[in-house]
Coordinates of C-alpha atoms and ligand atoms in Angstrom, one line a residue:
Chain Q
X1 CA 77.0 122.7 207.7
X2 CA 73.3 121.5 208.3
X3 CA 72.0 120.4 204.7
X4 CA 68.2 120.4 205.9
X5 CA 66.3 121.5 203.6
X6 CA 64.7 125.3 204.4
X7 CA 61.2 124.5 203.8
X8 CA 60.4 128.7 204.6
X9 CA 62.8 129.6 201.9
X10 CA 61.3 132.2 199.0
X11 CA 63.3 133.2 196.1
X12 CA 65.4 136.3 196.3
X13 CA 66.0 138.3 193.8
X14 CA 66.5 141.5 191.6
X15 CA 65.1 143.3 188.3
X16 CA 65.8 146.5 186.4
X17 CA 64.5 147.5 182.5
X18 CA 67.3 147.7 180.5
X19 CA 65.2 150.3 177.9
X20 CA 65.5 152.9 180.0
X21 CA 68.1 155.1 180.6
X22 CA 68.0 156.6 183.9
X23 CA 70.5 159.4 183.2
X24 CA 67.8 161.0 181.1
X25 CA 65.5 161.4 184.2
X26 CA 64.5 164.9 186.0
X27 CA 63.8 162.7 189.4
X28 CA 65.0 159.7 190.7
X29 CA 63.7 158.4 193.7
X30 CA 63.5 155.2 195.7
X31 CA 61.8 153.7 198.7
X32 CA 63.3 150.9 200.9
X33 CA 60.8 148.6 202.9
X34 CA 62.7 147.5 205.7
X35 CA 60.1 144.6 207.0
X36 CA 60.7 141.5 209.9
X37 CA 61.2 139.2 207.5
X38 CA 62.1 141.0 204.2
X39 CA 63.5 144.0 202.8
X40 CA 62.8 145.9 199.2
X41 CA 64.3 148.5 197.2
X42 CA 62.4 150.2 194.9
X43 CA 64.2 153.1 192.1
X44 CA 61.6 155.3 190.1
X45 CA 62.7 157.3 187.5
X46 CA 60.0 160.2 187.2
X47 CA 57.3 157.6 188.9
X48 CA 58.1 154.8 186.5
X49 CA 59.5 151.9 187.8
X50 CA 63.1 151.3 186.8
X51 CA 64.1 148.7 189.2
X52 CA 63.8 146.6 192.5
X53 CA 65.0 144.0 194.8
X54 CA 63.5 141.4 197.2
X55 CA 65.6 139.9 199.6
X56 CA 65.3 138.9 203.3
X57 CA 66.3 141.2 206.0
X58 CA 69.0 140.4 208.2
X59 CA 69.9 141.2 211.8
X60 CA 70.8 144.8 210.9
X61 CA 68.5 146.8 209.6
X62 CA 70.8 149.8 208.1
X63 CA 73.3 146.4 206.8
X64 CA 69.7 145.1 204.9
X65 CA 68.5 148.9 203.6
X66 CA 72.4 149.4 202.1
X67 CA 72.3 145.7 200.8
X68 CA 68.8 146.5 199.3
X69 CA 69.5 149.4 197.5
X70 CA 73.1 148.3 196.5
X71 CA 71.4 145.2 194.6
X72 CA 68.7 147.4 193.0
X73 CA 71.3 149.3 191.4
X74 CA 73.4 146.3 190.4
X75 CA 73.9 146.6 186.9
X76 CA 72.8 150.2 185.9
X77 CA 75.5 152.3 186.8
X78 CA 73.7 154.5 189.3
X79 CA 75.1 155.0 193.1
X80 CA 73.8 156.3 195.9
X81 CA 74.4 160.1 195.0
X82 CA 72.4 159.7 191.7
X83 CA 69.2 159.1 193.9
X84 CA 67.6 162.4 194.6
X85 CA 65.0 161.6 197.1
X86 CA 65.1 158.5 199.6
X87 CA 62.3 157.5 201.2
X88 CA 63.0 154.1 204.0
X89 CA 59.2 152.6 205.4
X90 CA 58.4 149.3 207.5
X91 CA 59.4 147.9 210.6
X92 CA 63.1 149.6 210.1
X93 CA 62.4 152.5 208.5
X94 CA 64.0 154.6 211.2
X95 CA 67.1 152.7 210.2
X96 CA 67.7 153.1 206.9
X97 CA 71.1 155.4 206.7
X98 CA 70.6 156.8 203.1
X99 CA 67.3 157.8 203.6
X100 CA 66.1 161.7 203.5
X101 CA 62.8 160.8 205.8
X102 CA 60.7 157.8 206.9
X103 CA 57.2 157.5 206.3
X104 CA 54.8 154.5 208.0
X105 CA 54.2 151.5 206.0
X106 CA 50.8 152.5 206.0
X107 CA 51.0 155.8 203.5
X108 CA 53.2 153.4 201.9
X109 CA 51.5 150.5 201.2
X110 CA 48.1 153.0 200.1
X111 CA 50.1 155.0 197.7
X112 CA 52.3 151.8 196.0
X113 CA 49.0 149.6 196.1
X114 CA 47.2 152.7 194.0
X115 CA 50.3 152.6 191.8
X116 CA 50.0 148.9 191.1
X117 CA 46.1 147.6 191.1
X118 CA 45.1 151.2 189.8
X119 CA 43.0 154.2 191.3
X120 CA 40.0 151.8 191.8
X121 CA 41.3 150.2 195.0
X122 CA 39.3 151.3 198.1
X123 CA 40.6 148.4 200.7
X124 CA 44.2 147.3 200.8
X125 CA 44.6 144.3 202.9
X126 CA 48.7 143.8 204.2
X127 CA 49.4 141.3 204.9
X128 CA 53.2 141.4 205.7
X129 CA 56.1 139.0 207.8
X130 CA 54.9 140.3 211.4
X131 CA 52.1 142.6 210.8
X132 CA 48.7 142.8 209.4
X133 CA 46.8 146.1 208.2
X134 CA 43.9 147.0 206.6
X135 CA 43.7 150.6 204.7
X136 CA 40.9 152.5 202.8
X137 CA 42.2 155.2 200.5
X138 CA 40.8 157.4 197.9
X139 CA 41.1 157.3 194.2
X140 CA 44.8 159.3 194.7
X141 CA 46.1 156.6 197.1
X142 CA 45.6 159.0 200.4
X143 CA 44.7 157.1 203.6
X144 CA 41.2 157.7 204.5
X145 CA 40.8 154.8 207.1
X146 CA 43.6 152.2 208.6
X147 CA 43.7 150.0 211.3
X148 CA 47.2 147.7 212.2
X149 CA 47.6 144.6 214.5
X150 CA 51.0 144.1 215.5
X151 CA 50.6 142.2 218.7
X152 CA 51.3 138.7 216.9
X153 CA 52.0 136.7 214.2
X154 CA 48.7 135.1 213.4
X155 CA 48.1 135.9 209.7
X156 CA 51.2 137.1 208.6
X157 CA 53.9 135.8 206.6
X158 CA 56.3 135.2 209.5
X159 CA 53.5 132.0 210.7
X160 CA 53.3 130.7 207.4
X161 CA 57.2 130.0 207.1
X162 CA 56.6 128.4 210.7
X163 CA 54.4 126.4 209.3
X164 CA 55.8 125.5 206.2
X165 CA 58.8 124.1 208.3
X166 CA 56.8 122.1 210.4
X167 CA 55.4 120.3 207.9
X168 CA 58.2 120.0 205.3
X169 CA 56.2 121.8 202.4
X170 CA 58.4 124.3 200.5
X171 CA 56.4 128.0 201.2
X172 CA 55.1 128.5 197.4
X173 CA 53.6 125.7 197.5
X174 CA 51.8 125.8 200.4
X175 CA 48.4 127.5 198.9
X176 CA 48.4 125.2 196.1
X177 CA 48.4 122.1 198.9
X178 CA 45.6 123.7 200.6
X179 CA 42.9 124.4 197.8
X180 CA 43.6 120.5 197.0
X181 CA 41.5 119.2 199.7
X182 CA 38.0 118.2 198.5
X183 CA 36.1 119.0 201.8
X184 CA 37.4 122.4 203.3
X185 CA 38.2 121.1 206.8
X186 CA 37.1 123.2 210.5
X187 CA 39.6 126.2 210.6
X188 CA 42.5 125.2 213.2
X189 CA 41.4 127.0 216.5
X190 CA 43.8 129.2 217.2
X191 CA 46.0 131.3 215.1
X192 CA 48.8 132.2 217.7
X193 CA 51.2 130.4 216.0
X194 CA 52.9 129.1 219.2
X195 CA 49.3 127.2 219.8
X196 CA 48.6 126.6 215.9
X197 CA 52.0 124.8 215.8
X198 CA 51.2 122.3 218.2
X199 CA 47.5 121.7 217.5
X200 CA 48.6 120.8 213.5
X201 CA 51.4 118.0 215.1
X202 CA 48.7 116.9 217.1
X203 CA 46.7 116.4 213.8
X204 CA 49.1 115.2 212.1
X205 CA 49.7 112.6 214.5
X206 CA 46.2 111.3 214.5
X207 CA 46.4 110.8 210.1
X208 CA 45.5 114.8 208.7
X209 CA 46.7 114.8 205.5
X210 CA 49.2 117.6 205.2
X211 CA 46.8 118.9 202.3
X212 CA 43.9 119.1 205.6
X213 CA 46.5 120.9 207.8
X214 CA 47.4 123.0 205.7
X215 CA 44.0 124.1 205.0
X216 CA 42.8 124.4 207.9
X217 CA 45.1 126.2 209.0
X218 CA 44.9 129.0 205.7
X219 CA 41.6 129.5 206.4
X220 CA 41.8 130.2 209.9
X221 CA 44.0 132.6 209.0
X222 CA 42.2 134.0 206.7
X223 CA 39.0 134.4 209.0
X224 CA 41.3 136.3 211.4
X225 CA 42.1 138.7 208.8
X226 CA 38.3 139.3 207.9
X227 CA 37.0 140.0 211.6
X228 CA 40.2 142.2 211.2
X229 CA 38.8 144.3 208.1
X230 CA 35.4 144.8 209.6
X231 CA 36.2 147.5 211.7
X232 CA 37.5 149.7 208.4
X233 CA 34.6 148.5 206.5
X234 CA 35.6 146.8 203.1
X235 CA 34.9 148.6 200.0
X236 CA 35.5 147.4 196.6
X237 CA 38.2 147.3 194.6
X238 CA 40.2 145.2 197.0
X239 CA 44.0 144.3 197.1
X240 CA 45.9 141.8 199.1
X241 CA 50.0 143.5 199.2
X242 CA 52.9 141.7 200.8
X243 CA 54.4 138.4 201.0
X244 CA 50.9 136.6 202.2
X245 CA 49.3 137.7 198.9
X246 CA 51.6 135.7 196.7
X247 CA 49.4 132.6 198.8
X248 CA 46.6 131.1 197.1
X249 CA 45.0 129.3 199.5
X250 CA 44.8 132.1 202.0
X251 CA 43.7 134.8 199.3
X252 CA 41.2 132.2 198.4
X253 CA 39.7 131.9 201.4
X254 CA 39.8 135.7 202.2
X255 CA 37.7 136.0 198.7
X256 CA 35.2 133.6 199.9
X257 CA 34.4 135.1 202.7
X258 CA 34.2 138.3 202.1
X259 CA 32.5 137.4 199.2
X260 CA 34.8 139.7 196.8
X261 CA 37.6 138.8 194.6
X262 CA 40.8 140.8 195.0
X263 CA 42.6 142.5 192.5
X264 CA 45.9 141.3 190.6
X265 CA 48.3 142.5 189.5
X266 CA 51.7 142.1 187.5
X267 CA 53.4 143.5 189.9
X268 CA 55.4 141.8 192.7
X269 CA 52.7 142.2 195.9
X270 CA 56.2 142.3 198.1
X271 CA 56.9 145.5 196.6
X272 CA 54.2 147.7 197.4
X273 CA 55.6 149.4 200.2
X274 CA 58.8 150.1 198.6
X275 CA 56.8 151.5 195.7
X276 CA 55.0 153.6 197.4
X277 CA 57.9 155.1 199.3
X278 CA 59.5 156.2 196.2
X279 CA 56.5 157.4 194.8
X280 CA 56.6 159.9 197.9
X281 CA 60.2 160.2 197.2
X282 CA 59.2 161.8 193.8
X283 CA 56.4 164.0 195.3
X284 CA 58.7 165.0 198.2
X285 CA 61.1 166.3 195.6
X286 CA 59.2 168.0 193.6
X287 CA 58.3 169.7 196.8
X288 CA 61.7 170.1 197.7
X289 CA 62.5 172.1 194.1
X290 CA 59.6 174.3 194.5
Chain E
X1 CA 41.6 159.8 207.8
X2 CA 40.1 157.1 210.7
X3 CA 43.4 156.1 212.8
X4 CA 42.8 153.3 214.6
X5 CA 45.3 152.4 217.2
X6 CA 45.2 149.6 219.0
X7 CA 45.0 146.1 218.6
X8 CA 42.0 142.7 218.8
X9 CA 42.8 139.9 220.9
X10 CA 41.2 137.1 222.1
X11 CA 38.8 139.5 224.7
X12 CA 37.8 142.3 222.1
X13 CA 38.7 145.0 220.4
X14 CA 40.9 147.9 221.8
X15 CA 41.3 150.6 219.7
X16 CA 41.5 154.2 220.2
X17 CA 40.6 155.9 216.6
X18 CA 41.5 159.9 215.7
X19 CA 39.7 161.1 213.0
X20 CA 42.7 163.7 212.1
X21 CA 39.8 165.4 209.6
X22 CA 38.0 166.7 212.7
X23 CA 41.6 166.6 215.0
X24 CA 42.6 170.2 215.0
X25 CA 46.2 169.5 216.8
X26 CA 45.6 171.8 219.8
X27 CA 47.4 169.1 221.8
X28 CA 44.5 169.7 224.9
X29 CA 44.3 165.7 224.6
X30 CA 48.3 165.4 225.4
X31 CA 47.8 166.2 229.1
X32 CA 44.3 165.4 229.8
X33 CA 45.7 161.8 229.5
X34 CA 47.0 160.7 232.9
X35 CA 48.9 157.7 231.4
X36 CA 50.4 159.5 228.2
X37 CA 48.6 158.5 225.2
X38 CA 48.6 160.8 222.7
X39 CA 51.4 162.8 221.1
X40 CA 50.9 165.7 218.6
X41 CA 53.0 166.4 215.6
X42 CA 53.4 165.7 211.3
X43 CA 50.8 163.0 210.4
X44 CA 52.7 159.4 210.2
X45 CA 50.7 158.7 207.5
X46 CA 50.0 161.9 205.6
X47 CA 53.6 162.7 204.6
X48 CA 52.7 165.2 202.3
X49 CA 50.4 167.1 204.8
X50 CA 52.3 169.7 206.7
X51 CA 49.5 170.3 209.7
X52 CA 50.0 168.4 212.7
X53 CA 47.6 165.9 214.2
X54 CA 47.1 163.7 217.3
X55 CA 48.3 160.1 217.4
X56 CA 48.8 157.0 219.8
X57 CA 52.2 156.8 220.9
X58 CA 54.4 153.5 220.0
X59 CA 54.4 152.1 223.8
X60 CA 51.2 152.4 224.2
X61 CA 49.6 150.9 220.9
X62 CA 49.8 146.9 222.3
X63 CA 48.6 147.7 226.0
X64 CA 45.5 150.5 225.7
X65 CA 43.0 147.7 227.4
X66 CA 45.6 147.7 230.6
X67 CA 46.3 151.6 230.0
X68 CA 42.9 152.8 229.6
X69 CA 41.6 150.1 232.3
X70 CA 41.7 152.9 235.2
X71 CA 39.4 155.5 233.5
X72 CA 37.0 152.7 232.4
X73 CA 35.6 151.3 236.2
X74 CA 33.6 148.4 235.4
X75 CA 30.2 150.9 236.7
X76 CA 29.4 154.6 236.9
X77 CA 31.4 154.9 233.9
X78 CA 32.6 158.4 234.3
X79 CA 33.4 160.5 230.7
X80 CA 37.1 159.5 229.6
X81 CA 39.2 162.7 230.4
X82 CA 41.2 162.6 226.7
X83 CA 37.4 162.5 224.9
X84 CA 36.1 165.4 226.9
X85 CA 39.5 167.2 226.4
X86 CA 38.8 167.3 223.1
X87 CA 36.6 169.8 221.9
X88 CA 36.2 169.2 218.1
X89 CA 35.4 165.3 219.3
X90 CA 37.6 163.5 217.2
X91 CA 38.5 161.0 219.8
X92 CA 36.8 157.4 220.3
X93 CA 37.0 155.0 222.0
X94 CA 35.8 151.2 220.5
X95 CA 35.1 149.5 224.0
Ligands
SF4_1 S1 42.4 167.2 221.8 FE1 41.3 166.4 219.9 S2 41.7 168.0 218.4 FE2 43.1 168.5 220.1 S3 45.0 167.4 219.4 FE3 43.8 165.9 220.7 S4 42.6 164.7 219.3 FE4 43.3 166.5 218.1
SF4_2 S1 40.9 156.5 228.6 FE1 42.2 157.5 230.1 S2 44.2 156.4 229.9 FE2 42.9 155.9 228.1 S3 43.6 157.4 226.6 FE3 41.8 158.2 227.6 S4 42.6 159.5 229.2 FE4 44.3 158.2 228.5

């Protein structure tokens, strides 16, 4: 076995609140994010959250949704048939085998990032492993405005852990790095990651600082994701959901130039799509009972 | 809601957007297209609206500048057929 060191790696793992007892709920529901590069499960009892996981996806989506949910559970004693309502999102949605329907990652995302930064969000920024959307919603989390790119992987999370292997810096630490250089260098010029990969060697070989590499090339992301948002028109409050928000120095730099600081929250921003999928799964039931 | 399909690449914007508020899902934009672009049917991303609405199809979401390219001729620009199909005008185009 190889013992290089996986610079890309992010922690894995799983949470549930031992206070509550979910046998005493009227609905439970759960949404499972199946994205490129990581998977979530999500349980609601009633629309509070009772438990989660994070955890990469692997080369099978349904193997990743069951594996997901499975390690949600872990611990509490539910299964599969106490779950009344299953609602699978992201890239693999279509493949989640428990599921009762799939919904895009865009209703999603909307409704878990009004559950998490509160009914004052307006612009939700995604920024996930493959993918990058920007959503305006109302004060009940309902889509009024979305736009997605999925034609590369400039700006999303799946670049970053390129990058983060190419120059040996482990992937949380990346934004710190960046925001430690004292002159903000010119923003890498491109942003396909094929063609960012092999401009930051070629900076590296002449002397950058990985600290200078890093940064530039954070906030070239970061401009590509703002030409990105003009087209929906940014209102405030503004959120940054998926793995890209947990990153500093691209959040940062998003912040700056927009010239609006986005929301946080206590919440995992990997979980908002999950969320928001059982958050349907509740209102789908409900329907479902009528 | 403003559903904007399409993509931004290195020469512009292409994005078809549906506003499904003004979209009234007669479906009269489904074969006015000669390169199938639109489908009708449950709103991706309204699950909990039950009236059907017009949409960009998966294949077509990463290639509209290459689809659309025969109905835009570089002059004499002629009215796209899926925006004069559609009556209640809730289809643009962004290039
Ligand atoms: S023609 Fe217009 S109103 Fe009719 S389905 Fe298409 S977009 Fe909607
Ligand atoms: S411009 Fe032509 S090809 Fe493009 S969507 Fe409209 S009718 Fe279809």
């Amino acid at each position: 076995m190889s013992d290089k060191k996986e610079f890309w790696r992010w922690k894995e793992y799983r949470w549930h609140d031992e206070a509550k007892d979910w046998k005493a709920a009227d609905i439970v529901s759960a949404g499972v994010d199946i994205g490129s590069v990581s998977s979530q499960a999500v349980i609601m009892l009633d629309g509070e959250l009772f438990a989660f996981s994070n955890q990469r996806t692997g080369f099978d989506s349904p193997e990743s949704a069951n594996k997901a949910i499975i390690w949600a559970m872990e611990g509490t004693g539910m299964t599969l048939d106490d779950i009344h309502f299953s609602v699978g999102t992201g890239y693999g949605r279509v493949n989640v085998p428990f599921a009762d329907k799939a919904i895009t990652e865009i209703a999603c995302h909307a409704r878990g990032g009004n559950f998490m930064y509160g009914s004052s969000v307006r612009t939700i920024l995604d920024m996930g492993g493959q993918d990058c959307k920007a959503i305006r919603c109302d004060e009940r989390g309902k889509v009024e405005a979305f736009l997605m790119n999925d034609k590369c992987a400039a700006g999303t999370g799946r670049g970053m852990e390129v990058f983060a292997d190419l120059l040996s810096v482990p992937i949380e630490d990346v934004g710190e790095m960046s925001l430690s250089v004292e002159k903000e260098p010119e923003p890498v010029s491109s942003t396909c990651v094929v063609f960012a990969k092999s401009e930051a060697s070629a900076l590296l070989r002449e002397g950058w600082p990985k600290t200078k590499v890093l940064a530039a090339y954070c906030s070239a992301m970061a401009h590509r994701v703002v030409t990105l948002l003009e087209r929906i028109e940014v209102e405030k409050d503004f959120a940054i959901t998926g793995g890209i928000g947990k990153n500093s120095g691209v959040v940062k730099r998003i912040e700056k130039e927009l010239g609006l600081e986005a929301l946080t929250t206590t919440y995992d921003s990997q979980i908002a799509g999950a969320l928001g999928g059982a958050l349907f799964g509740m209102a789908l039931e409900k329907k479902r009972r009528k | 809601m403003i559903a904007n399909y399409g993509y931004k690449d290195g020469s512009g914007d292409f994005f078809i957007a549906i506003d499904t508020d003004k979209c009234d899902g007669c479906g009269d934009c489904v074969p006015a297209c000669p390169n199938g672009v639109f489908a009708v049917g449950e709103d991706p991303n309204d699950p909990l609206c039950d009236e059907p609405v017009a949409m960009v199809t998966d294949q077509e979401r990463r290639k509209l500048k290459y689809t659309c390219a025969q109905c835009k001729p570089d002059h004499d620009r002629p009215p796209l057929p899926c925006v004069a199909a559609c009556k209640p005008m809730a289809i643009e185009h962004s290039w």
